[in-house]
DNA sequence: GAATTCATGTAACTTGTTACATGATTTA
DNA sequence: TAAATCATGTAACAAGTTACATGAATTC
């Protein structure tokens, strides 16, 4: 339902082709909603079958023809319904945490290595967000000040998430590297 | 691959049935890795076909028989491989952010309502984590101080995530409620 | 000359969700 | 007596991933 909503959302800004739609996703919401090209084409076909979008073929000069999709009245209504309908619950799937809890008896070095690599990845993710924050291209799509404001907030959300991850990793590495720490903390449980 | 790894991980602690496995998931990693009962049975069957686990049927008195699965040598090796293999990348799917970026021209009241509801959900999520932190049942599974340490860290991760969400929501609500804020921030872009 | 971009799509697969079915036992 | 718990499973579906195929135009 979220994918569908997002496609309708993008099309409400401007009619576009599947190909361009994929670029829109990648260029804006990728960090909190990634999609593959197959998903987009599949969903567009479904939306067309259901009459929520309609396509018209634009001849490409030299380039292949593009099928430009636009919202129908029904599509516009569906978008509105999607915005108003209750939020789908957030489901975190965090492979690091999962692996960590089963890697307790792996050599501490291995554990620290996993954490270090994740920290590095998170660091570079953070840098990407920072770069985005000053990249005007993301804000080009925005049709209003309010929309720009929201785009910016979404990027700041990413940065805040990275910072939290980094702080947590640091703590985890500290506590898991000192053999004492475990003992000390575990005694809390006894009281 | 993560689901598989986690099942192998749980079975390495102690042979169990699919039913109990589901309870293990729900009782410990649910907040960062949720599963359905169907997934577990399906994966167990696949693991059995591949010879990574083996089942023996324990008669239940009155209750239905339980099929208790345990790791084979191959299964134990597969678990080790999973721990050592590179981490699957974290993929955030954040329905709130997605909806927000397409709800910019919905009435501000609606927007604030969405954020408020999400804040409430996050608040109660946070409370759940806090409760878990002092619930000895989660730590019962742990076979070592180190394991307990990691369980605790995973819960603290959840709390940190909730706090970050809550801070962000507060900021977002503040900035989206005052019409001025948009203007002020947007001017940054100009420089 | 090789790789990338534009633009469409399909097929096969994996993962995750929802809903159903069985049937005894225990609890409210 | 209705419901929840124990314990298994299947079927159908929805969503997401990977890999392939076409073919002209442009860029390296």
Short mmCIF file of C-alpha atoms (C1' of nucleotides) in Angstrom, two decimals:
data_model
loop_
_atom_site.label_atom_id
_atom_site.label_comp_id
_atom_site.label_asym_id
_atom_site.label_seq_id
_atom_site.Cartn_x
_atom_site.Cartn_y
_atom_site.Cartn_z
CA UNK A 1 0.00 0.00 0.00
CA UNK A 2 2.87 2.37 0.71
CA UNK A 3 4.48 1.76 -2.66
CA UNK A 4 1.19 2.41 -4.34
CA UNK A 5 0.66 5.58 -2.33
CA UNK A 6 4.09 6.87 -3.18
CA UNK A 7 3.63 6.25 -6.90
CA UNK A 8 0.31 8.06 -6.83
CA UNK A 9 2.04 10.81 -4.88
CA UNK A 10 4.79 11.27 -7.43
CA UNK A 11 2.30 11.21 -10.29
CA UNK A 12 0.22 13.88 -8.59
CA UNK A 13 3.20 16.22 -8.78
CA UNK A 14 3.73 15.56 -12.45
CA UNK A 15 2.88 12.79 -14.96
CA UNK A 16 5.92 10.66 -15.61
CA UNK A 17 7.14 7.38 -17.01
CA UNK A 18 8.09 4.31 -15.02
CA UNK A 19 11.71 4.95 -15.73
CA UNK A 20 11.61 8.50 -14.45
CA UNK A 21 9.56 7.38 -11.48
CA UNK A 22 12.37 5.07 -10.45
CA UNK A 23 14.75 8.01 -10.61
CA UNK A 24 12.40 10.08 -8.51
CA UNK A 25 12.39 7.43 -5.81
CA UNK A 26 16.14 7.08 -5.88
CA UNK A 27 16.65 10.79 -5.86
CA UNK A 28 14.44 11.57 -2.93
CA UNK A 29 12.92 8.91 -0.70
CA UNK A 30 15.40 6.09 -1.28
CA UNK A 31 16.82 6.31 2.21
CA UNK A 32 13.51 5.50 3.84
CA UNK A 33 11.72 3.77 0.99
CA UNK A 34 13.74 1.94 -1.63
CA UNK A 35 12.17 0.33 -4.66
CA UNK A 36 13.31 -1.72 -7.61
CA UNK A 37 12.49 -1.02 -11.20
CA UNK A 38 10.43 -4.22 -11.45
CA UNK A 39 8.25 -3.18 -8.57
CA UNK A 40 7.44 0.10 -10.24
CA UNK A 41 6.47 -1.39 -13.59
CA UNK A 42 4.40 -4.07 -11.91
CA UNK A 43 2.55 -1.56 -9.78
CA UNK A 44 1.98 0.80 -12.68
CA UNK A 45 0.42 -2.02 -14.66
CA UNK A 46 -1.81 -2.87 -11.75
CA UNK A 47 -2.79 0.75 -11.26
CA UNK A 48 -3.64 1.01 -14.93
CA UNK A 49 -5.78 -2.13 -14.82
CA UNK A 50 -7.65 -0.63 -11.89
CA UNK A 51 -8.14 2.66 -13.66
CA UNK A 52 -6.22 4.78 -11.18
CA UNK A 53 -3.69 5.92 -13.74
CA UNK A 54 -3.72 6.18 -17.51
CA UNK A 55 -0.84 6.02 -19.93
CA UNK A 56 -0.19 7.84 -23.14
CA UNK A 57 2.77 6.92 -25.29
CA UNK A 58 5.16 9.68 -26.16
CA UNK A 59 7.41 8.94 -29.11
CA UNK A 60 11.07 9.30 -28.22
CA UNK A 61 13.25 10.68 -30.96
CA UNK A 62 15.90 8.02 -31.29
CA UNK A 63 15.36 7.08 -27.64
CA UNK A 64 12.70 4.48 -26.97
CA UNK A 65 9.13 5.63 -26.60
CA UNK A 66 8.07 6.53 -23.10
CA UNK A 67 4.76 5.66 -21.53
CA UNK A 68 3.81 8.67 -19.49
CA UNK A 69 1.38 7.88 -16.72
CA UNK A 70 -0.98 10.37 -15.18
CA UNK A 71 -3.56 10.19 -12.43
CA UNK A 72 -7.20 9.70 -13.27
CA UNK A 73 -9.92 11.15 -11.08
CA UNK A 74 -10.11 7.80 -9.31
CA UNK A 75 -6.36 7.89 -8.83
CA UNK A 76 -6.48 11.31 -7.29
CA UNK A 77 -9.15 10.09 -4.90
CA UNK A 78 -7.12 7.02 -4.03
CA UNK A 79 -4.13 9.19 -3.18
CA UNK A 80 -6.27 11.28 -0.88
CA UNK A 81 -7.61 8.15 0.79
CA UNK A 82 -4.11 6.81 1.26
CA UNK A 83 -2.97 9.98 3.00
CA UNK A 84 -5.95 9.88 5.29
CA UNK A 85 -5.91 6.20 6.08
CA UNK A 86 -4.07 5.10 9.25
CA UNK A 87 -0.33 4.78 9.01
CA UNK A 88 1.09 1.34 8.35
CA UNK A 89 3.14 0.40 11.38
CA UNK A 90 6.87 0.84 11.20
CA UNK A 91 8.64 -2.49 11.05
CA UNK A 92 12.33 -2.35 11.83
CA UNK A 93 14.45 -5.13 10.46
CA UNK A 94 17.90 -4.71 11.86
CA UNK A 95 20.29 -7.43 10.67
CA UNK A 96 23.09 -6.21 12.90
CA UNK A 97 21.14 -6.60 16.10
CA UNK A 98 19.89 -9.99 15.03
CA UNK A 99 23.34 -11.24 14.20
CA UNK A 100 24.78 -9.76 17.34
CA UNK A 101 22.53 -11.66 19.68
CA UNK A 102 23.59 -14.94 18.13
CA UNK A 103 27.24 -14.07 17.89
CA UNK A 104 27.86 -13.80 21.61
CA UNK A 105 30.23 -16.74 21.69
CA UNK A 106 32.09 -15.74 18.57
CA UNK A 107 35.55 -14.34 19.31
CA UNK A 108 35.27 -10.78 20.69
CA UNK A 109 37.48 -9.61 17.86
CA UNK A 110 34.91 -10.79 15.32
CA UNK A 111 32.15 -8.99 17.17
CA UNK A 112 34.09 -5.78 17.29
CA UNK A 113 34.88 -6.12 13.62
CA UNK A 114 31.19 -6.39 12.77
CA UNK A 115 30.42 -3.32 14.82
CA UNK A 116 33.31 -1.37 13.32
CA UNK A 117 32.22 -2.12 9.80
CA UNK A 118 28.67 -1.11 10.59
CA UNK A 119 29.97 2.13 12.09
CA UNK A 120 31.88 2.88 8.92
CA UNK A 121 28.81 2.21 6.78
CA UNK A 122 26.69 4.41 9.00
CA UNK A 123 29.29 7.14 8.84
CA UNK A 124 29.19 7.19 5.07
CA UNK A 125 25.40 7.06 5.09
CA UNK A 126 25.49 10.11 7.28
CA UNK A 127 27.79 11.89 4.86
CA UNK A 128 25.34 11.16 2.05
CA UNK A 129 22.54 12.76 4.02
CA UNK A 130 24.68 15.81 4.74
CA UNK A 131 25.46 16.11 1.07
CA UNK A 132 21.79 15.86 0.21
CA UNK A 133 20.91 18.59 2.64
CA UNK A 134 22.84 21.08 0.54
CA UNK A 135 21.98 19.57 -2.82
CA UNK A 136 19.34 21.72 -4.49
CA UNK A 137 18.18 18.87 -6.72
CA UNK A 138 16.20 17.24 -3.96
CA UNK A 139 14.28 20.41 -3.35
CA UNK A 140 13.57 21.00 -6.99
CA UNK A 141 10.65 18.60 -6.91
CA UNK A 142 9.04 20.57 -4.12
CA UNK A 143 6.07 22.65 -5.17
CA UNK A 144 5.85 24.74 -2.03
CA UNK A 145 7.77 25.99 0.95
CA UNK A 146 5.99 23.48 3.07
CA UNK A 147 7.03 20.66 0.81
CA UNK A 148 10.66 21.80 0.92
CA UNK A 149 10.37 21.96 4.67
CA UNK A 150 9.23 18.35 4.78
CA UNK A 151 11.97 17.15 2.45
CA UNK A 152 14.49 18.79 4.70
CA UNK A 153 12.95 17.24 7.80
CA UNK A 154 13.14 13.81 6.19
CA UNK A 155 16.85 14.24 5.57
CA UNK A 156 17.40 15.51 9.09
CA UNK A 157 15.59 12.41 10.27
CA UNK A 158 18.20 10.33 8.49
CA UNK A 159 21.02 12.24 10.08
CA UNK A 160 19.52 11.90 13.54
CA UNK A 161 19.11 8.16 12.99
CA UNK A 162 22.75 7.82 11.93
CA UNK A 163 23.93 9.76 14.95
CA UNK A 164 21.92 7.54 17.25
CA UNK A 165 23.34 4.45 15.62
CA UNK A 166 26.87 5.78 15.93
CA UNK A 167 26.46 6.65 19.59
CA UNK A 168 25.00 3.23 20.28
CA UNK A 169 27.77 1.44 18.43
CA UNK A 170 30.36 3.32 20.39
CA UNK A 171 28.74 2.32 23.64
CA UNK A 172 28.34 -1.27 22.52
CA UNK A 173 31.95 -1.55 21.46
CA UNK A 174 33.09 -0.08 24.73
CA UNK A 175 31.02 -2.40 26.85
CA UNK A 176 31.73 -5.50 24.83
CA UNK A 177 35.47 -4.98 24.75
CA UNK A 178 36.00 -4.71 28.50
CA UNK A 179 35.41 -8.08 30.17
CA UNK A 180 34.59 -6.30 33.42
CA UNK A 181 31.67 -4.34 32.07
CA UNK A 182 29.53 -7.41 31.65
CA UNK A 183 29.93 -8.44 35.24
CA UNK A 184 29.32 -4.98 36.59
CA UNK A 185 26.14 -4.44 34.65
CA UNK A 186 24.80 -7.90 35.24
CA UNK A 187 24.83 -7.31 38.98
CA UNK A 188 22.10 -4.75 38.51
CA UNK A 189 19.76 -7.58 37.75
CA UNK A 190 20.26 -9.11 41.20
CA UNK A 191 18.86 -6.27 43.25
CA UNK B 1 19.12 -15.35 5.09
CA UNK B 2 18.59 -13.51 8.37
CA UNK B 3 15.51 -15.49 9.27
CA UNK B 4 17.40 -18.68 8.61
CA UNK B 5 20.35 -17.51 10.68
CA UNK B 6 18.13 -16.56 13.58
CA UNK B 7 16.37 -19.93 13.58
CA UNK B 8 19.70 -21.72 13.54
CA UNK B 9 20.79 -19.40 16.33
CA UNK B 10 17.84 -20.20 18.53
CA UNK B 11 18.21 -23.91 17.88
CA UNK B 12 21.87 -23.74 18.84
CA UNK B 13 20.83 -22.58 22.30
CA UNK B 14 18.36 -25.40 22.71
CA UNK B 15 16.37 -27.75 20.44
CA UNK B 16 12.79 -26.58 20.17
CA UNK B 17 9.58 -26.89 18.22
CA UNK B 18 8.31 -24.43 15.65
CA UNK B 19 5.68 -23.25 18.05
CA UNK B 20 8.17 -22.50 20.78
CA UNK B 21 10.50 -20.90 18.26
CA UNK B 22 7.80 -18.40 17.43
CA UNK B 23 7.51 -17.57 21.10
CA UNK B 24 11.26 -17.13 21.35
CA UNK B 25 11.19 -14.64 18.50
CA UNK B 26 8.31 -12.73 20.02
CA UNK B 27 9.83 -12.76 23.44
CA UNK B 28 13.23 -11.44 22.47
CA UNK B 29 14.01 -10.10 19.01
CA UNK B 30 10.53 -9.10 17.90
CA UNK B 31 11.29 -5.40 18.04
CA UNK B 32 14.01 -5.63 15.44
CA UNK B 33 13.06 -8.84 13.69
CA UNK B 34 9.46 -9.89 13.60
CA UNK B 35 8.31 -13.15 12.10
CA UNK B 36 5.05 -14.92 11.46
CA UNK B 37 4.29 -18.47 12.39
CA UNK B 38 4.01 -19.48 8.72
CA UNK B 39 7.48 -18.23 7.99
CA UNK B 40 8.92 -20.33 10.74
CA UNK B 41 7.26 -23.57 9.69
CA UNK B 42 8.19 -22.97 6.07
CA UNK B 43 11.81 -22.29 6.92
CA UNK B 44 12.02 -25.26 9.26
CA UNK B 45 10.76 -27.54 6.51
CA UNK B 46 13.35 -26.11 4.12
CA UNK B 47 16.11 -26.49 6.68
CA UNK B 48 15.09 -30.08 7.22
CA UNK B 49 15.08 -30.82 3.50
CA UNK B 50 18.59 -29.41 3.31
CA UNK B 51 19.76 -31.43 6.27
CA UNK B 52 20.65 -28.49 8.50
CA UNK B 53 18.19 -29.50 11.19
CA UNK B 54 16.55 -32.74 12.16
CA UNK B 55 13.23 -33.32 13.85
CA UNK B 56 12.16 -35.87 16.37
CA UNK B 57 8.54 -36.13 17.40
CA UNK B 58 7.75 -35.88 21.07
CA UNK B 59 4.34 -37.18 22.05
CA UNK B 60 2.30 -34.62 23.91
CA UNK B 61 0.03 -35.99 26.61
CA UNK B 62 -3.33 -34.67 25.60
CA UNK B 63 -1.65 -31.75 23.86
CA UNK B 64 -0.66 -32.27 20.24
CA UNK B 65 2.66 -33.91 19.51
CA UNK B 66 5.55 -31.53 19.11
CA UNK B 67 8.25 -31.82 16.51
CA UNK B 68 11.44 -30.81 18.25
CA UNK B 69 14.12 -29.61 15.87
CA UNK B 70 17.81 -29.72 16.58
CA UNK B 71 20.89 -28.66 14.64
CA UNK B 72 22.85 -31.20 12.67
CA UNK B 73 26.59 -30.81 12.19
CA UNK B 74 25.87 -29.15 8.85
CA UNK B 75 23.45 -26.83 10.62
CA UNK B 76 26.00 -25.85 13.19
CA UNK B 77 28.45 -25.06 10.40
CA UNK B 78 25.83 -23.03 8.55
CA UNK B 79 25.21 -20.95 11.66
CA UNK B 80 28.90 -20.24 11.97
CA UNK B 81 29.06 -19.24 8.33
CA UNK B 82 26.09 -16.94 8.75
CA UNK B 83 27.72 -15.14 11.64
CA UNK B 84 30.89 -14.65 9.69
CA UNK B 85 29.37 -13.67 6.40
CA UNK B 86 29.01 -9.94 5.69
CA UNK B 87 26.03 -8.22 7.24
CA UNK B 88 22.98 -7.76 5.11
CA UNK B 89 22.45 -4.04 4.67
CA UNK B 90 19.90 -2.35 6.85
CA UNK B 91 16.87 -1.25 4.88
CA UNK B 92 14.67 1.26 6.60
CA UNK B 93 11.09 1.39 5.49
CA UNK B 94 9.48 4.30 7.19
CA UNK B 95 5.82 4.72 6.24
CA UNK B 96 5.49 7.95 8.19
CA UNK B 97 8.22 9.75 6.28
CA UNK B 98 6.87 8.46 3.00
CA UNK B 99 3.39 9.62 3.73
CA UNK B 100 4.57 12.93 5.05
CA UNK B 101 6.35 13.93 1.88
CA UNK B 102 3.17 13.41 -0.10
CA UNK B 103 0.86 14.98 2.42
CA UNK B 104 2.32 18.46 2.19
CA UNK B 105 -0.83 19.97 0.80
CA UNK B 106 -3.14 18.16 3.16
CA UNK B 107 -4.55 20.44 5.86
CA UNK B 108 -1.88 21.19 8.50
CA UNK B 109 -4.21 19.80 11.11
CA UNK B 110 -4.18 16.40 9.38
CA UNK B 111 -0.40 16.45 9.24
CA UNK B 112 -0.09 17.27 12.89
CA UNK B 113 -2.59 14.57 13.71
CA UNK B 114 -0.47 11.98 11.91
CA UNK B 115 2.63 13.09 13.76
CA UNK B 116 0.83 13.13 17.08
CA UNK B 117 -0.44 9.61 16.64
CA UNK B 118 2.99 8.39 15.67
CA UNK B 119 4.43 10.09 18.74
CA UNK B 120 1.94 8.27 20.94
CA UNK B 121 2.79 4.93 19.34
CA UNK B 122 6.48 5.58 19.77
CA UNK B 123 5.94 6.55 23.37
CA UNK B 124 4.25 3.25 24.13
CA UNK B 125 6.89 1.36 22.20
CA UNK B 126 9.43 3.03 24.43
CA UNK B 127 7.55 1.99 27.52
CA UNK B 128 7.59 -1.60 26.30
CA UNK B 129 11.34 -1.47 25.96
CA UNK B 130 11.69 0.00 29.44
CA UNK B 131 9.56 -2.78 30.82
CA UNK B 132 11.64 -5.36 29.03
CA UNK B 133 14.81 -3.95 30.45
CA UNK B 134 13.71 -4.96 33.92
CA UNK B 135 11.95 -8.15 32.92
CA UNK B 136 14.14 -11.10 33.86
CA UNK B 137 12.45 -13.37 31.32
CA UNK B 138 14.37 -11.90 28.40
CA UNK B 139 17.64 -12.62 30.07
CA UNK B 140 16.71 -16.14 30.96
CA UNK B 141 17.61 -17.38 27.51
CA UNK B 142 21.09 -15.97 27.89
CA UNK B 143 23.79 -18.56 28.47
CA UNK B 144 26.52 -16.14 29.53
CA UNK B 145 27.19 -12.71 30.91
CA UNK B 146 28.21 -11.59 27.47
CA UNK B 147 24.95 -12.77 26.02
CA UNK B 148 22.98 -10.94 28.69
CA UNK B 149 25.04 -7.86 27.91
CA UNK B 150 24.08 -8.06 24.29
CA UNK B 151 20.40 -8.58 25.02
CA UNK B 152 20.51 -5.49 27.18
CA UNK B 153 22.29 -3.50 24.49
CA UNK B 154 19.65 -4.50 21.96
CA UNK B 155 16.93 -3.17 24.21
CA UNK B 156 18.84 0.02 24.85
CA UNK B 157 19.11 0.37 21.10
CA UNK B 158 15.35 0.33 20.92
CA UNK B 159 15.04 2.98 23.58
CA UNK B 160 17.60 5.20 21.87
CA UNK B 161 15.73 4.83 18.60
CA UNK B 162 12.44 5.80 20.23
CA UNK B 163 14.02 8.83 21.85
CA UNK B 164 15.42 9.98 18.55
CA UNK B 165 12.05 9.54 16.89
CA UNK B 166 10.34 11.49 19.65
CA UNK B 167 12.80 14.37 19.45
CA UNK B 168 12.45 14.49 15.71
CA UNK B 169 8.67 14.45 15.84
CA UNK B 170 8.68 17.31 18.29
CA UNK B 171 10.88 19.36 16.01
CA UNK B 172 8.82 18.45 12.97
CA UNK B 173 5.57 19.42 14.66
CA UNK B 174 7.06 22.70 15.80
CA UNK B 175 8.36 23.64 12.42
CA UNK B 176 5.32 22.52 10.51
CA UNK B 177 2.87 24.31 12.76
CA UNK B 178 4.41 27.77 12.51
CA UNK B 179 3.95 29.16 9.01
CA UNK B 180 6.98 31.37 9.51
CA UNK B 181 9.41 28.56 10.10
CA UNK B 182 9.19 27.36 6.53
CA UNK B 183 10.17 30.74 5.15
CA UNK B 184 13.00 31.21 7.58
CA UNK B 185 14.61 27.85 6.93
CA UNK B 186 14.10 27.95 3.20
CA UNK B 187 16.16 31.13 2.99
CA UNK B 188 19.21 29.07 3.95
CA UNK B 189 19.07 27.51 0.54
CA UNK B 190 19.59 30.84 -1.13
CA UNK B 191 23.04 31.54 0.19
"C1'" DG C 1 35.21 -0.28 -29.55
"C1'" DA C 2 33.21 -0.62 -24.90
"C1'" DA C 3 30.37 1.04 -21.52
"C1'" DT C 4 26.64 3.84 -20.06
"C1'" DT C 5 22.09 6.03 -20.56
"C1'" DC C 6 17.39 5.82 -22.02
"C1'" DA C 7 13.16 3.02 -21.63
"C1'" DT C 8 10.55 -0.74 -21.79
"C1'" DG C 9 9.44 -5.11 -20.02
"C1'" DT C 10 9.31 -10.47 -18.32
"C1'" DA C 11 10.42 -14.60 -15.39
"C1'" DA C 12 11.80 -16.77 -11.55
"C1'" DC C 13 12.51 -16.49 -7.05
"C1'" DT C 14 12.51 -15.18 -1.98
"C1'" DT C 15 10.41 -13.16 1.79
"C1'" DG C 16 6.58 -11.65 4.41
"C1'" DT C 17 1.40 -11.53 5.46
"C1'" DT C 18 -3.35 -13.21 6.10
"C1'" DA C 19 -6.48 -16.44 6.70
"C1'" DC C 20 -7.91 -20.84 7.26
"C1'" DA C 21 -8.15 -25.81 9.33
"C1'" DT C 22 -7.63 -29.44 12.97
"C1'" DG C 23 -8.56 -31.00 17.74
"C1'" DA C 24 -7.76 -31.76 22.60
"C1'" DT C 25 -7.23 -29.12 27.02
"C1'" DT C 26 -7.44 -25.55 30.08
"C1'" DT C 27 -9.11 -21.19 31.81
"C1'" DA C 28 -12.52 -17.40 32.34
"C1'" DT D 1 -20.21 -22.33 27.22
"C1'" DA D 2 -17.02 -19.45 25.05
"C1'" DA D 3 -12.35 -18.38 24.76
"C1'" DA D 4 -7.65 -19.05 24.87
"C1'" DT D 5 -3.58 -22.15 24.76
"C1'" DC D 6 -0.98 -25.84 22.66
"C1'" DA D 7 0.85 -27.36 18.18
"C1'" DT D 8 0.77 -28.49 13.71
"C1'" DG D 9 0.19 -27.20 9.07
"C1'" DT D 10 -1.64 -25.37 4.10
"C1'" DA D 11 -3.06 -21.97 0.55
"C1'" DA D 12 -3.23 -17.80 -1.43
"C1'" DC D 13 -1.49 -13.63 -1.81
"C1'" DA D 14 1.48 -9.31 -1.52
"C1'" DA D 15 5.84 -7.31 -1.71
"C1'" DG D 16 10.58 -7.26 -2.74
"C1'" DT D 17 14.87 -8.99 -5.29
"C1'" DT D 18 17.73 -10.64 -9.11
"C1'" DA D 19 18.61 -11.48 -13.51
"C1'" DC D 20 17.68 -11.28 -18.08
"C1'" DA D 21 16.30 -9.23 -22.82
"C1'" DT D 22 15.81 -5.54 -26.41
"C1'" DG D 23 17.96 -1.72 -29.14
"C1'" DA D 24 19.21 2.92 -30.41
"C1'" DA D 25 22.10 6.91 -28.79
"C1'" DT D 26 25.57 8.84 -26.42
"C1'" DT D 27 29.80 9.19 -23.90
"C1'" DC D 28 34.50 7.46 -22.62
#
